[in-house]
Amino acid sequence: MVRQEIEKLLNDSIKKLNIDAQASVSFSFLPAICDYQSNSVFSIAKKTNEKPIDLANKIVKNIEESSFFKFEVAPPAFINIKLTQEGFNHYANILLRDERCGVKKLSNQKVLLDYGGANVAKALHVGHLRSPIIGESLKRLYKFLGEEVISDVHLGDWGLQMGLTELQLYQDGVLDYYFGNAKEEPVITLEMLNEAYPKASAKKNVDEKFKKDADEWTLKIQEKQEPYYTIYKKIRNVSVVQIKKHYKELGAEFDLWYGESDCDEFIPKALKIIEEKGLSKESDGATIVDVAIEGENIPIEKKSPDEVQRYKNPMPPAILKKYNGGALYATTDIATIMMRNADFKNLNRIEYIVDLRQSLHFTQVFRVCKMAEISPKDQQLLHIGYGTMNGKDGKPFKTRAGDTVKLEDVINLLIEKASEKLESNKVEYDRDLALKIGVGAMKFGDLSNNVGKDYVFDLDKFLSFEGKTGPYIQYTVCRINSILNKAQSEECEIHIDSEEEKDIINKIFKLNSAYEVCYKEKSLNNLCLATYELASSFSTFYNNHKILTEQNKNRKQSMLSLLKLVKKALLQALNVLAIEVPEKM
Ligand code: ARG
């Protein structure tokens, strides 16, 4: 709001000088000197063939008088802008009165967000942590900025792992009842699944027959043959209970609890369209679609005739049907796009928050959908690929024994470590409280990094109550709450009275502009940083001013109003980050 108003004043002046150019304004790089700055004069002076400093002076001289801003030229030709006392008071109270704290809506698009993506029958592991964290936050960001968002968990429930798990349970004698070989129906438990899948997955790599049989079982499930399909549904239910529990603990909420299996009726429809458009062909019994574009699959010259052909910029074809007719990952994703467009009209974007390492898969899926017009021309299909969560050794986070870490173990670790922290702060053990702090720490630690980058999972750092961490922000809000509870605050305007207070207002404007930056970058790191900077400015203010013991009533009430404003801005940001604030800590 402020930045745009300053920009307007500058540009009005430039227009008055009959110069055809636009100046832009940014937050100050030297906050001790000014609040905002413009570096545009240098490029404009090139156009008008003037000495930059002369032009800067002319522009500043021509700016319409404003009681809110002071413009100054700083050599060689910067324009520095400071808010006046009146300006700070004016904007602080606008922020205080506005229920969105001054953040404007900026889009009304309709978006479907695909995140979560847990796999049925497999235990959730640490690799499934980033998608619900980033996805939930992007969903809230988009909604906050005015978009209509539909979230779908898109469970992995139609692939080979189903056949593998069932076959293993069958071989272990668990499923005899369904094949008429036992009287009592078994209770399939999570423990059974957690054991069966890894066992089967290892076996398929060394036992060709087992792998082929698992393919057959998978196909029977996909064809809804009995008893395979009934058993599948039982396994799915057991798994989904656990998945729901974990997503709830992580604070991820979904509108749709669909899985790959739900697009089933669209698979033949999608394949038919693709075939009718002449896009698919047979290859070794499988159905494939060539998706390479110009500049891809350029043959690299072979040194000898029997050398395997290699390509520059390889782009393998999308495989839509296996040798036995079974559907694959790409098939369900394509059919799901068709289903989504049938279920929801006018989706502007479909976004996938999935590991960066799946980017080839999404390139293939998106290209098939565009070629076959399964996705309308103007619909954006986007893969927001996230980097890997590494251990302190810089390698993907594993247990000491080198196994993948189960999500359950991560959540328990978060609770345990947060409890230790609370204990050292003399707060008695409370699982929910520890979960809020632990998960908050984890989320902030994750979201503080650019989505596409790998990062190090360092729980001790994430859980610190000081520095750029989730608990520090949570603690700041708790501290404000405690002051507001102790004081009797009344409705009162804010009168800015110190440099620390000015800094707080500037930090709120910076925070407000971070929403748009995050929206464009599809990454929350800017919001994390700006939230931290506001909390940190608040701490400085709090340490330098006595609030509860302030004798001047007006001054005290003004400071309390400022606290309310800071709290509102922090809570608004934490809500987008999907980080809850505990009552105490
Ligand atoms: N289940 C997949 C996995 O674990 C993730 C699903 C992502 N979403 C999608 N539409 N492909 O890798």
Coordinates of C-alpha atoms and ligand atoms in Angstrom, one line a residue:
M1 CA 0.0 0.0 0.0
V2 CA 2.7 2.5 1.0
R3 CA 5.1 1.4 -1.7
Q4 CA 2.4 1.8 -4.4
E5 CA 1.5 5.2 -3.1
I6 CA 5.1 6.4 -3.2
E7 CA 5.5 4.9 -6.6
K8 CA 2.5 6.9 -7.8
L9 CA 3.8 10.2 -6.4
L10 CA 7.2 9.6 -8.2
N11 CA 5.5 8.6 -11.5
D12 CA 3.2 11.6 -11.4
S13 CA 6.2 13.8 -11.1
I14 CA 8.0 12.0 -14.0
K15 CA 4.9 12.4 -16.1
K16 CA 4.7 16.1 -15.3
L17 CA 8.3 16.4 -16.7
N18 CA 7.0 14.8 -19.9
I19 CA 9.2 11.9 -19.6
D20 CA 7.9 8.6 -20.8
A21 CA 9.2 6.2 -18.1
Q22 CA 8.2 4.4 -15.0
A23 CA 10.0 4.4 -11.7
S24 CA 9.8 1.6 -9.2
V25 CA 10.2 1.7 -5.4
S26 CA 11.5 -1.0 -3.1
F27 CA 12.0 -1.4 0.6
S28 CA 15.2 0.3 1.8
F29 CA 18.4 -1.6 1.7
L30 CA 19.7 0.8 4.4
P31 CA 16.8 1.0 7.0
A32 CA 18.9 3.3 9.2
I33 CA 18.8 5.9 6.5
C34 CA 15.4 5.6 4.9
D35 CA 12.3 3.4 4.7
Y36 CA 12.0 3.1 0.9
Q37 CA 14.2 3.8 -2.0
S38 CA 14.0 4.1 -5.8
N39 CA 17.0 3.2 -8.0
S40 CA 15.2 3.9 -11.2
V41 CA 16.7 7.3 -12.0
F42 CA 19.9 5.7 -13.5
S43 CA 18.1 4.0 -16.3
I44 CA 15.6 6.8 -16.9
A45 CA 18.5 9.3 -17.2
K46 CA 20.0 7.1 -20.0
K47 CA 16.8 7.6 -21.9
T48 CA 16.6 11.3 -21.4
N49 CA 20.4 11.8 -21.9
E50 CA 20.8 13.7 -18.6
K51 CA 23.1 13.6 -15.7
P52 CA 21.4 11.2 -13.3
I53 CA 21.8 13.5 -10.3
D54 CA 20.2 16.4 -12.1
L55 CA 17.2 14.3 -13.2
A56 CA 16.8 12.9 -9.6
N57 CA 16.7 16.5 -8.3
K58 CA 14.2 17.5 -10.9
I59 CA 11.9 14.6 -10.1
V60 CA 12.0 15.2 -6.4
K61 CA 11.4 18.9 -6.8
N62 CA 8.3 18.2 -8.9
I63 CA 6.8 15.7 -6.4
E64 CA 3.4 16.8 -5.1
E65 CA 3.6 17.9 -1.4
S66 CA 2.8 15.0 0.9
S67 CA 2.6 15.1 4.7
F68 CA 3.2 11.4 4.8
F69 CA 6.5 11.1 2.9
K70 CA 9.8 12.9 2.7
F71 CA 11.8 12.5 -0.6
E72 CA 15.6 13.0 -0.7
V73 CA 18.2 12.6 -3.4
A74 CA 21.3 10.7 -2.4
P75 CA 24.3 10.7 -4.7
P76 CA 25.0 9.4 -7.2
A77 CA 21.2 9.4 -8.0
F78 CA 19.2 7.4 -5.5
I79 CA 15.9 8.7 -4.3
N80 CA 15.4 7.9 -0.6
I81 CA 12.0 8.1 1.0
K82 CA 11.2 8.3 4.6
L83 CA 7.8 8.2 6.2
T84 CA 7.0 11.2 8.4
Q85 CA 5.7 10.8 11.9
E86 CA 2.2 11.6 10.5
G87 CA 2.7 9.0 7.8
F88 CA 3.6 6.3 10.3
N89 CA 0.6 7.1 12.5
H90 CA -1.7 7.2 9.5
Y91 CA -0.6 3.8 8.1
A92 CA -0.3 2.1 11.5
N93 CA -4.0 2.8 12.2
I94 CA -5.1 1.7 8.8
L95 CA -3.3 -1.6 9.4
L96 CA -4.8 -1.8 12.9
R97 CA -8.4 -1.3 11.6
D98 CA -8.1 -3.6 8.6
E99 CA -9.2 -7.1 9.3
R100 CA -6.7 -8.5 6.7
C101 CA -4.0 -6.2 8.2
G102 CA -3.7 -4.4 4.8
V103 CA -3.1 -7.5 2.6
K104 CA -5.0 -7.2 -0.7
K105 CA -6.5 -10.1 -2.6
L106 CA -4.8 -10.6 -5.9
S107 CA -6.4 -13.4 -7.9
N108 CA -9.7 -15.2 -8.3
Q109 CA -8.5 -18.2 -10.2
K110 CA -9.9 -21.7 -9.5
V111 CA -7.2 -24.2 -8.6
L112 CA -6.9 -27.9 -7.8
L113 CA -4.0 -28.7 -5.5
D114 CA -2.7 -32.3 -5.5
Y115 CA -0.6 -32.9 -2.4
G116 CA -0.1 -35.5 0.3
G117 CA 0.1 -38.5 -2.1
A118 CA 0.6 -41.1 0.6
N119 CA 0.7 -44.7 -0.7
V120 CA -1.8 -47.2 0.6
A121 CA -0.2 -50.4 2.1
K122 CA 3.2 -48.8 2.5
A123 CA 4.2 -47.2 5.8
L124 CA 4.5 -43.5 5.4
H125 CA 8.1 -42.4 5.6
V126 CA 10.0 -39.2 5.8
G127 CA 9.9 -38.7 2.0
H128 CA 6.2 -38.0 2.5
L129 CA 6.7 -35.2 4.9
R130 CA 7.3 -32.2 2.6
S131 CA 4.3 -32.6 0.3
P132 CA 1.6 -32.1 3.0
I133 CA 3.7 -29.3 4.7
I134 CA 4.2 -27.3 1.5
G135 CA 0.9 -28.2 0.0
E136 CA -1.2 -27.1 3.0
S137 CA 0.6 -23.8 3.2
L138 CA 0.3 -23.1 -0.6
K139 CA -3.4 -23.9 -0.3
R140 CA -3.8 -21.4 2.5
L141 CA -1.8 -18.8 0.7
Y142 CA -3.9 -19.1 -2.5
K143 CA -7.1 -19.0 -0.6
F144 CA -6.0 -16.0 1.5
L145 CA -5.1 -14.2 -1.7
G146 CA -8.6 -14.8 -3.1
E147 CA -8.4 -18.0 -5.1
E148 CA -10.9 -20.9 -4.9
V149 CA -8.9 -24.0 -4.0
I150 CA -9.8 -27.6 -4.0
S151 CA -7.3 -29.9 -2.3
D152 CA -7.0 -33.6 -3.2
V153 CA -4.8 -36.0 -1.3
H154 CA -4.5 -38.3 -4.3
L155 CA -3.5 -41.5 -2.5
G156 CA -1.3 -44.0 -4.3
D157 CA -3.7 -46.9 -4.3
W158 CA -3.8 -48.5 -7.8
G159 CA -0.3 -49.7 -8.4
L160 CA 2.0 -52.7 -8.1
Q161 CA 2.3 -52.3 -4.3
M162 CA -1.3 -53.5 -4.0
G163 CA -0.5 -56.7 -5.8
L164 CA 2.8 -57.2 -4.0
T165 CA 1.2 -56.7 -0.6
E166 CA -1.8 -59.0 -1.3
L167 CA 0.4 -61.7 -2.8
Q168 CA 2.7 -61.6 0.2
L169 CA -0.2 -61.8 2.7
Y170 CA -1.5 -64.7 0.7
Q171 CA 1.8 -66.6 0.8
D172 CA 1.9 -65.9 4.6
G173 CA -1.5 -67.7 4.9
V174 CA -3.3 -64.6 6.1
L175 CA -5.8 -64.6 3.2
D176 CA -6.9 -68.3 3.3
Y177 CA -10.4 -67.4 4.3
Y178 CA -11.1 -65.5 1.1
F179 CA -10.0 -68.5 -1.0
G180 CA -12.2 -70.9 0.9
N181 CA -9.4 -72.4 2.9
A182 CA -10.2 -71.1 6.4
K183 CA -13.4 -70.6 8.3
E184 CA -12.7 -67.3 10.0
E185 CA -12.2 -64.0 8.3
P186 CA -8.9 -62.6 9.4
V187 CA -8.4 -59.1 10.8
I188 CA -5.8 -57.4 8.6
T189 CA -3.7 -55.1 10.8
L190 CA -1.4 -52.3 10.1
E191 CA 1.5 -54.3 11.5
M192 CA 0.8 -57.0 8.9
L193 CA 0.9 -54.5 6.1
N194 CA 4.1 -52.8 7.4
E195 CA 5.7 -56.2 7.3
A196 CA 4.3 -57.5 4.1
Y197 CA 5.1 -54.7 1.7
P198 CA 8.9 -54.4 2.4
K199 CA 9.2 -58.1 2.3
A200 CA 7.4 -58.4 -1.0
S201 CA 9.2 -55.4 -2.5
A202 CA 12.6 -56.9 -1.7
K203 CA 11.5 -60.3 -3.1
K204 CA 10.3 -58.9 -6.5
N205 CA 13.9 -57.7 -7.2
V206 CA 15.3 -61.1 -6.9
D207 CA 12.4 -63.4 -7.8
E208 CA 11.2 -63.0 -11.4
K209 CA 8.2 -65.4 -10.9
F210 CA 7.1 -63.5 -7.8
K211 CA 7.3 -60.2 -9.7
K212 CA 5.2 -61.6 -12.6
D213 CA 2.6 -63.1 -10.1
A214 CA 2.4 -59.7 -8.4
D215 CA 1.7 -58.1 -11.8
E216 CA -1.1 -60.5 -12.3
W217 CA -2.6 -59.9 -8.8
T218 CA -2.4 -56.1 -9.5
L219 CA -4.2 -56.6 -12.7
K220 CA -6.9 -58.6 -11.0
I221 CA -7.4 -55.9 -8.5
Q222 CA -7.6 -53.3 -11.2
E223 CA -10.2 -55.4 -13.0
K224 CA -12.1 -55.6 -9.8
Q225 CA -12.0 -59.4 -9.7
E226 CA -13.1 -61.2 -6.5
P227 CA -11.8 -61.9 -3.9
Y228 CA -8.8 -59.7 -4.9
Y229 CA -10.8 -56.5 -5.0
T230 CA -12.5 -57.1 -1.7
I231 CA -9.2 -57.8 0.0
Y232 CA -7.8 -54.7 -1.6
K233 CA -10.6 -52.6 -0.2
K234 CA -9.9 -54.0 3.3
I235 CA -6.2 -53.2 3.0
R236 CA -7.0 -49.7 1.8
N237 CA -9.2 -49.0 4.7
V238 CA -6.7 -50.1 7.3
S239 CA -4.0 -47.9 5.6
V240 CA -6.2 -44.9 5.3
V241 CA -7.0 -44.8 9.0
Q242 CA -3.3 -44.5 9.7
I243 CA -2.7 -41.9 6.9
K244 CA -5.6 -39.8 8.2
K245 CA -4.1 -39.8 11.7
H246 CA -0.7 -38.7 10.4
Y247 CA -2.1 -35.9 8.2
K248 CA -4.2 -34.7 11.1
E249 CA -1.1 -34.5 13.3
L250 CA 0.7 -32.6 10.6
G251 CA -2.3 -30.2 10.2
A252 CA -2.9 -31.1 6.6
E253 CA -6.6 -31.0 5.6
F254 CA -8.1 -32.2 2.3
D255 CA -11.4 -31.5 0.6
L256 CA -11.1 -34.7 -1.4
W257 CA -9.8 -38.1 -0.2
Y258 CA -9.5 -39.6 -3.6
G259 CA -6.9 -42.0 -4.7
E260 CA -5.5 -43.2 -8.1
S261 CA -8.2 -45.9 -8.0
D262 CA -11.0 -43.3 -8.2
C263 CA -10.2 -42.3 -11.7
D264 CA -10.7 -45.9 -12.8
E265 CA -13.8 -45.3 -15.1
F266 CA -11.8 -42.6 -16.8
I267 CA -8.9 -44.8 -17.8
P268 CA -10.6 -46.4 -20.8
K269 CA -12.1 -43.1 -21.8
A270 CA -8.8 -41.3 -21.7
L271 CA -7.0 -44.2 -23.6
K272 CA -9.7 -44.1 -26.3
I273 CA -9.3 -40.3 -26.9
I274 CA -5.5 -40.7 -27.0
E275 CA -5.9 -43.6 -29.5
E276 CA -8.4 -41.8 -31.6
K277 CA -6.1 -38.8 -31.9
G278 CA -3.5 -41.2 -33.2
L279 CA -1.1 -40.4 -30.4
S280 CA -0.6 -43.9 -29.0
K281 CA 1.1 -47.0 -30.4
E282 CA 2.1 -50.5 -29.4
S283 CA 5.7 -51.2 -28.4
D284 CA 6.7 -54.7 -27.1
G285 CA 3.0 -55.3 -26.1
A286 CA 2.8 -52.1 -24.1
T287 CA 0.9 -48.9 -25.2
I288 CA 3.1 -45.8 -25.4
V289 CA 2.9 -42.2 -26.4
D290 CA 5.9 -40.3 -27.9
V291 CA 6.0 -37.0 -26.1
A292 CA 9.4 -35.7 -27.2
I293 CA 9.5 -32.3 -28.8
E294 CA 12.1 -30.6 -31.1
G295 CA 15.5 -30.6 -29.5
E296 CA 14.9 -33.8 -27.5
N297 CA 16.0 -37.3 -28.3
I298 CA 18.9 -36.3 -30.5
P299 CA 20.8 -39.4 -31.4
I300 CA 24.4 -39.5 -30.2
E301 CA 26.7 -41.0 -32.8
K302 CA 27.5 -44.6 -32.2
K303 CA 31.1 -45.7 -32.0
S304 CA 30.2 -49.2 -33.1
P305 CA 27.1 -50.7 -34.8
D306 CA 26.2 -52.9 -31.7
E307 CA 26.5 -50.0 -29.2
V308 CA 23.2 -49.2 -27.5
Q309 CA 21.7 -46.0 -29.0
R310 CA 22.0 -43.0 -26.6
Y311 CA 20.4 -39.6 -26.9
K312 CA 21.1 -36.0 -26.1
N313 CA 18.2 -34.5 -24.1
P314 CA 16.5 -37.9 -23.8
M315 CA 12.7 -37.8 -23.4
P316 CA 11.4 -41.4 -23.1
P317 CA 7.8 -42.1 -24.2
A318 CA 5.0 -42.2 -21.7
I319 CA 3.9 -45.7 -21.0
L320 CA 0.1 -46.0 -20.6
K321 CA -0.5 -49.7 -20.6
K322 CA 1.8 -52.5 -19.4
Y323 CA 2.5 -55.6 -21.4
N324 CA -0.4 -57.3 -19.6
G325 CA -2.8 -54.4 -20.0
G326 CA -2.4 -53.1 -16.5
A327 CA -2.5 -49.3 -15.8
L328 CA 0.6 -47.4 -14.7
Y329 CA 1.3 -44.3 -12.7
A330 CA 1.1 -42.1 -15.8
T331 CA -2.2 -43.7 -16.8
T332 CA -3.9 -42.9 -13.5
D333 CA -2.5 -39.4 -13.5
I334 CA -3.8 -38.7 -17.0
A335 CA -7.2 -40.2 -16.3
T336 CA -7.3 -38.2 -13.1
I337 CA -6.8 -34.9 -15.0
M338 CA -9.8 -36.0 -17.2
M339 CA -11.9 -36.7 -14.1
R340 CA -11.0 -33.4 -12.4
N341 CA -12.0 -31.5 -15.5
A342 CA -15.3 -33.4 -15.6
D343 CA -16.0 -32.9 -11.8
F344 CA -15.0 -29.2 -11.7
K345 CA -15.6 -26.7 -14.4
N346 CA -13.2 -24.0 -15.4
L347 CA -10.1 -25.1 -13.4
N348 CA -7.5 -22.5 -14.2
R349 CA -4.6 -24.5 -12.7
I350 CA -3.9 -28.0 -11.4
E351 CA -0.8 -28.0 -9.3
Y352 CA 1.2 -31.0 -8.0
I353 CA 3.3 -30.7 -4.9
V354 CA 5.5 -33.7 -5.5
D355 CA 9.2 -34.6 -5.1
L356 CA 11.4 -32.9 -7.7
R357 CA 12.7 -36.3 -8.8
Q358 CA 9.3 -37.0 -10.4
S359 CA 9.7 -34.1 -12.9
L360 CA 10.1 -36.4 -15.9
H361 CA 6.8 -38.2 -15.0
F362 CA 4.9 -34.9 -14.8
T363 CA 6.4 -33.6 -18.0
Q364 CA 5.2 -36.7 -19.8
V365 CA 1.7 -36.7 -18.2
F366 CA 1.2 -33.0 -18.9
R367 CA 2.3 -33.3 -22.5
V368 CA 0.0 -36.2 -23.2
C369 CA -2.9 -34.3 -21.6
K370 CA -2.2 -31.2 -23.8
M371 CA -1.7 -33.2 -27.0
A372 CA -4.9 -35.2 -26.4
E373 CA -6.8 -32.0 -25.2
I374 CA -7.7 -33.8 -22.0
S375 CA -6.6 -30.6 -20.3
P376 CA -8.1 -27.4 -21.9
K377 CA -5.6 -25.2 -23.7
D378 CA -5.7 -22.4 -21.2
Q379 CA -5.4 -24.6 -18.2
Q380 CA -2.0 -24.5 -16.4
L381 CA -0.6 -27.8 -15.3
L382 CA 2.2 -27.3 -12.9
H383 CA 4.6 -29.5 -11.0
I384 CA 5.9 -27.8 -7.9
G385 CA 8.9 -30.1 -7.3
Y386 CA 10.5 -30.0 -3.8
G387 CA 14.0 -30.9 -2.9
T388 CA 15.2 -33.7 -0.6
M389 CA 15.2 -33.6 3.2
N390 CA 18.8 -34.5 4.1
G391 CA 20.4 -35.6 7.3
K392 CA 23.3 -33.6 8.9
D393 CA 25.7 -35.6 6.6
G394 CA 24.1 -34.0 3.6
K395 CA 22.6 -37.3 2.4
P396 CA 18.9 -38.2 2.3
F397 CA 17.7 -38.5 5.9
K398 CA 18.0 -42.2 7.1
T399 CA 18.0 -44.1 10.3
R400 CA 21.4 -45.0 11.8
A401 CA 21.1 -48.4 10.2
G402 CA 20.6 -46.7 6.8
D403 CA 16.8 -47.5 6.5
T404 CA 14.2 -44.9 5.5
V405 CA 12.7 -43.2 8.5
K406 CA 9.0 -43.9 9.1
L407 CA 6.8 -40.8 9.4
E408 CA 5.5 -42.2 12.7
D409 CA 9.1 -42.1 14.1
V410 CA 9.6 -38.6 12.9
I411 CA 6.5 -37.4 14.7
N412 CA 7.5 -39.2 17.9
L413 CA 10.9 -37.6 17.7
L414 CA 9.3 -34.2 17.3
I415 CA 7.2 -34.7 20.4
E416 CA 10.1 -36.1 22.4
K417 CA 12.4 -33.2 21.6
A418 CA 9.8 -30.6 22.1
S419 CA 8.9 -32.1 25.5
E420 CA 12.6 -31.9 26.5
K421 CA 12.5 -28.2 25.6
L422 CA 9.3 -27.6 27.5
E423 CA 10.7 -29.4 30.5
S424 CA 13.7 -27.1 30.5
N425 CA 11.2 -24.2 30.5
K426 CA 9.5 -25.8 33.5
V427 CA 6.3 -26.5 31.5
E428 CA 4.8 -29.9 32.5
Y429 CA 4.4 -32.7 29.9
D430 CA 1.5 -32.3 27.6
R431 CA 1.5 -34.4 24.3
D432 CA -0.7 -32.0 22.4
L433 CA 1.4 -29.0 23.3
A434 CA 4.6 -30.8 22.4
L435 CA 3.1 -31.9 19.1
K436 CA 2.1 -28.3 18.3
I437 CA 5.6 -27.0 19.0
G438 CA 7.4 -29.9 17.4
V439 CA 5.3 -29.8 14.2
G440 CA 5.5 -26.0 14.1
A441 CA 9.3 -26.2 14.4
M442 CA 9.5 -28.8 11.6
K443 CA 7.2 -26.8 9.3
F444 CA 9.0 -23.5 9.8
G445 CA 12.3 -25.3 9.3
D446 CA 11.1 -26.8 6.1
L447 CA 9.2 -23.8 4.7
S448 CA 12.1 -21.4 5.4
N449 CA 13.9 -23.0 2.5
N450 CA 13.1 -22.5 -1.2
V451 CA 10.8 -25.3 -2.1
G452 CA 13.1 -26.6 -4.9
K453 CA 16.2 -26.8 -2.7
D454 CA 17.4 -29.7 -0.6
Y455 CA 17.8 -28.9 3.1
V456 CA 19.2 -30.4 6.2
F457 CA 16.8 -31.7 8.8
D458 CA 18.3 -30.4 12.0
L459 CA 15.8 -30.7 14.7
D460 CA 17.9 -29.2 17.4
K461 CA 18.2 -26.0 15.3
F462 CA 14.5 -26.0 14.3
L463 CA 13.4 -26.4 17.9
S464 CA 15.5 -23.5 19.3
F465 CA 13.4 -20.9 21.1
E466 CA 15.7 -18.2 19.6
G467 CA 16.6 -17.3 16.1
K468 CA 14.7 -18.0 12.8
T469 CA 12.6 -20.8 14.1
G470 CA 8.9 -21.8 14.5
P471 CA 9.0 -21.9 18.3
Y472 CA 10.5 -18.4 18.4
I473 CA 7.5 -17.0 16.5
Q474 CA 5.1 -19.1 18.5
Y475 CA 6.7 -17.8 21.7
T476 CA 6.5 -14.2 20.5
V477 CA 2.7 -14.6 20.1
C478 CA 2.4 -16.3 23.5
R479 CA 4.3 -13.4 25.0
I480 CA 2.0 -10.8 23.4
N481 CA -1.0 -12.8 24.6
S482 CA 0.3 -12.8 28.1
I483 CA 0.8 -9.0 28.2
L484 CA -2.6 -8.4 26.7
N485 CA -4.1 -10.6 29.3
K486 CA -2.4 -8.8 32.1
A487 CA -3.2 -5.3 30.9
Q488 CA -6.6 -3.8 30.5
S489 CA -6.4 -2.7 26.9
E490 CA -9.0 -0.4 25.4
E491 CA -9.8 0.6 21.9
C492 CA -7.1 3.1 21.1
E493 CA -5.3 4.6 18.1
I494 CA -1.6 3.9 17.7
H495 CA 0.7 6.9 18.1
I496 CA 4.1 6.0 16.9
D497 CA 6.7 7.3 19.4
S498 CA 10.0 5.5 18.8
E499 CA 12.3 4.2 16.2
E500 CA 11.5 0.6 17.3
E501 CA 7.8 1.3 16.6
K502 CA 8.5 2.7 13.2
D503 CA 10.6 -0.4 12.5
I504 CA 7.6 -2.6 13.4
I505 CA 5.4 -0.8 11.0
N506 CA 8.0 -1.2 8.2
K507 CA 8.3 -4.9 9.0
I508 CA 4.5 -5.4 8.7
F509 CA 4.6 -3.8 5.3
K510 CA 7.5 -6.0 4.3
L511 CA 5.5 -9.0 5.6
N512 CA 2.5 -8.0 3.6
S513 CA 4.5 -7.8 0.4
A514 CA 5.9 -11.2 1.1
Y515 CA 2.6 -12.9 0.3
E516 CA 2.7 -11.7 -3.3
V517 CA 6.4 -12.8 -3.6
C518 CA 5.5 -16.2 -2.3
Y519 CA 2.5 -16.5 -4.6
K520 CA 4.8 -15.8 -7.6
E521 CA 7.6 -18.0 -6.5
K522 CA 5.3 -20.8 -5.2
S523 CA 7.6 -21.1 -2.2
L524 CA 7.0 -19.9 1.4
N525 CA 10.5 -18.9 2.4
N526 CA 10.0 -15.2 2.0
L527 CA 7.0 -15.3 4.3
C528 CA 9.0 -17.2 6.9
L529 CA 11.8 -14.7 6.8
A530 CA 9.4 -11.7 7.0
T531 CA 7.5 -13.2 9.9
Y532 CA 10.7 -13.8 11.7
E533 CA 11.9 -10.2 11.1
L534 CA 8.6 -8.8 12.5
A535 CA 8.9 -11.0 15.6
S536 CA 12.5 -9.9 16.0
S537 CA 11.6 -6.2 15.7
F538 CA 8.9 -6.8 18.2
S539 CA 11.4 -8.3 20.7
T540 CA 13.6 -5.3 20.3
F541 CA 10.7 -3.0 21.0
Y542 CA 9.6 -5.1 24.0
N543 CA 13.1 -5.2 25.5
N544 CA 13.5 -1.4 25.3
H545 CA 10.1 -0.3 26.5
K546 CA 8.1 -0.9 29.7
I547 CA 4.6 -1.5 28.7
L548 CA 2.7 -2.8 31.7
T549 CA 4.3 -0.3 34.1
E550 CA 3.9 2.7 31.8
Q551 CA 2.3 5.5 33.8
N552 CA 1.0 7.6 30.9
K553 CA -2.3 6.1 30.1
N554 CA -2.5 7.2 26.5
R555 CA 1.0 6.0 25.8
K556 CA 0.3 2.6 27.4
Q557 CA -2.9 2.1 25.4
S558 CA -1.2 3.1 22.2
M559 CA 1.5 0.5 22.8
L560 CA -1.1 -2.1 23.6
S561 CA -2.8 -1.4 20.3
L562 CA 0.5 -1.8 18.6
L563 CA 0.8 -5.2 20.3
K564 CA -2.6 -6.2 19.0
L565 CA -1.5 -5.2 15.5
V566 CA 1.7 -7.2 15.7
K567 CA -0.3 -10.2 17.0
K568 CA -2.8 -9.9 14.2
A569 CA -0.1 -9.8 11.5
L570 CA 1.9 -12.7 13.1
L571 CA -1.3 -14.9 13.4
Q572 CA -2.3 -14.1 9.9
A573 CA 1.1 -15.3 8.6
L574 CA 1.2 -18.3 10.9
N575 CA -2.2 -19.3 9.6
V576 CA -0.9 -19.3 6.1
L577 CA 2.1 -21.3 7.2
A578 CA -0.4 -23.7 8.9
I579 CA 1.5 -23.3 12.2
E580 CA -0.6 -23.4 15.3
V581 CA 0.1 -21.2 18.4
P582 CA 0.1 -23.0 21.7
E583 CA -1.6 -21.4 24.8
K584 CA 1.7 -21.5 26.8
M585 CA 5.2 -22.5 26.2
Ligands
ARG1 N1 2.0 -41.6 -4.5 C1 3.0 -40.8 -5.1 C2 4.3 -41.2 -4.5 O1 4.4 -41.6 -3.4 C3 2.8 -39.4 -5.1 C4 1.5 -38.9 -5.7 C5 1.6 -37.5 -6.3 N2 0.5 -37.1 -7.0 C6 0.2 -37.4 -8.3 N3 -0.9 -37.0 -8.8 N4 1.1 -38.2 -9.0 O2 5.3 -41.0 -5.2

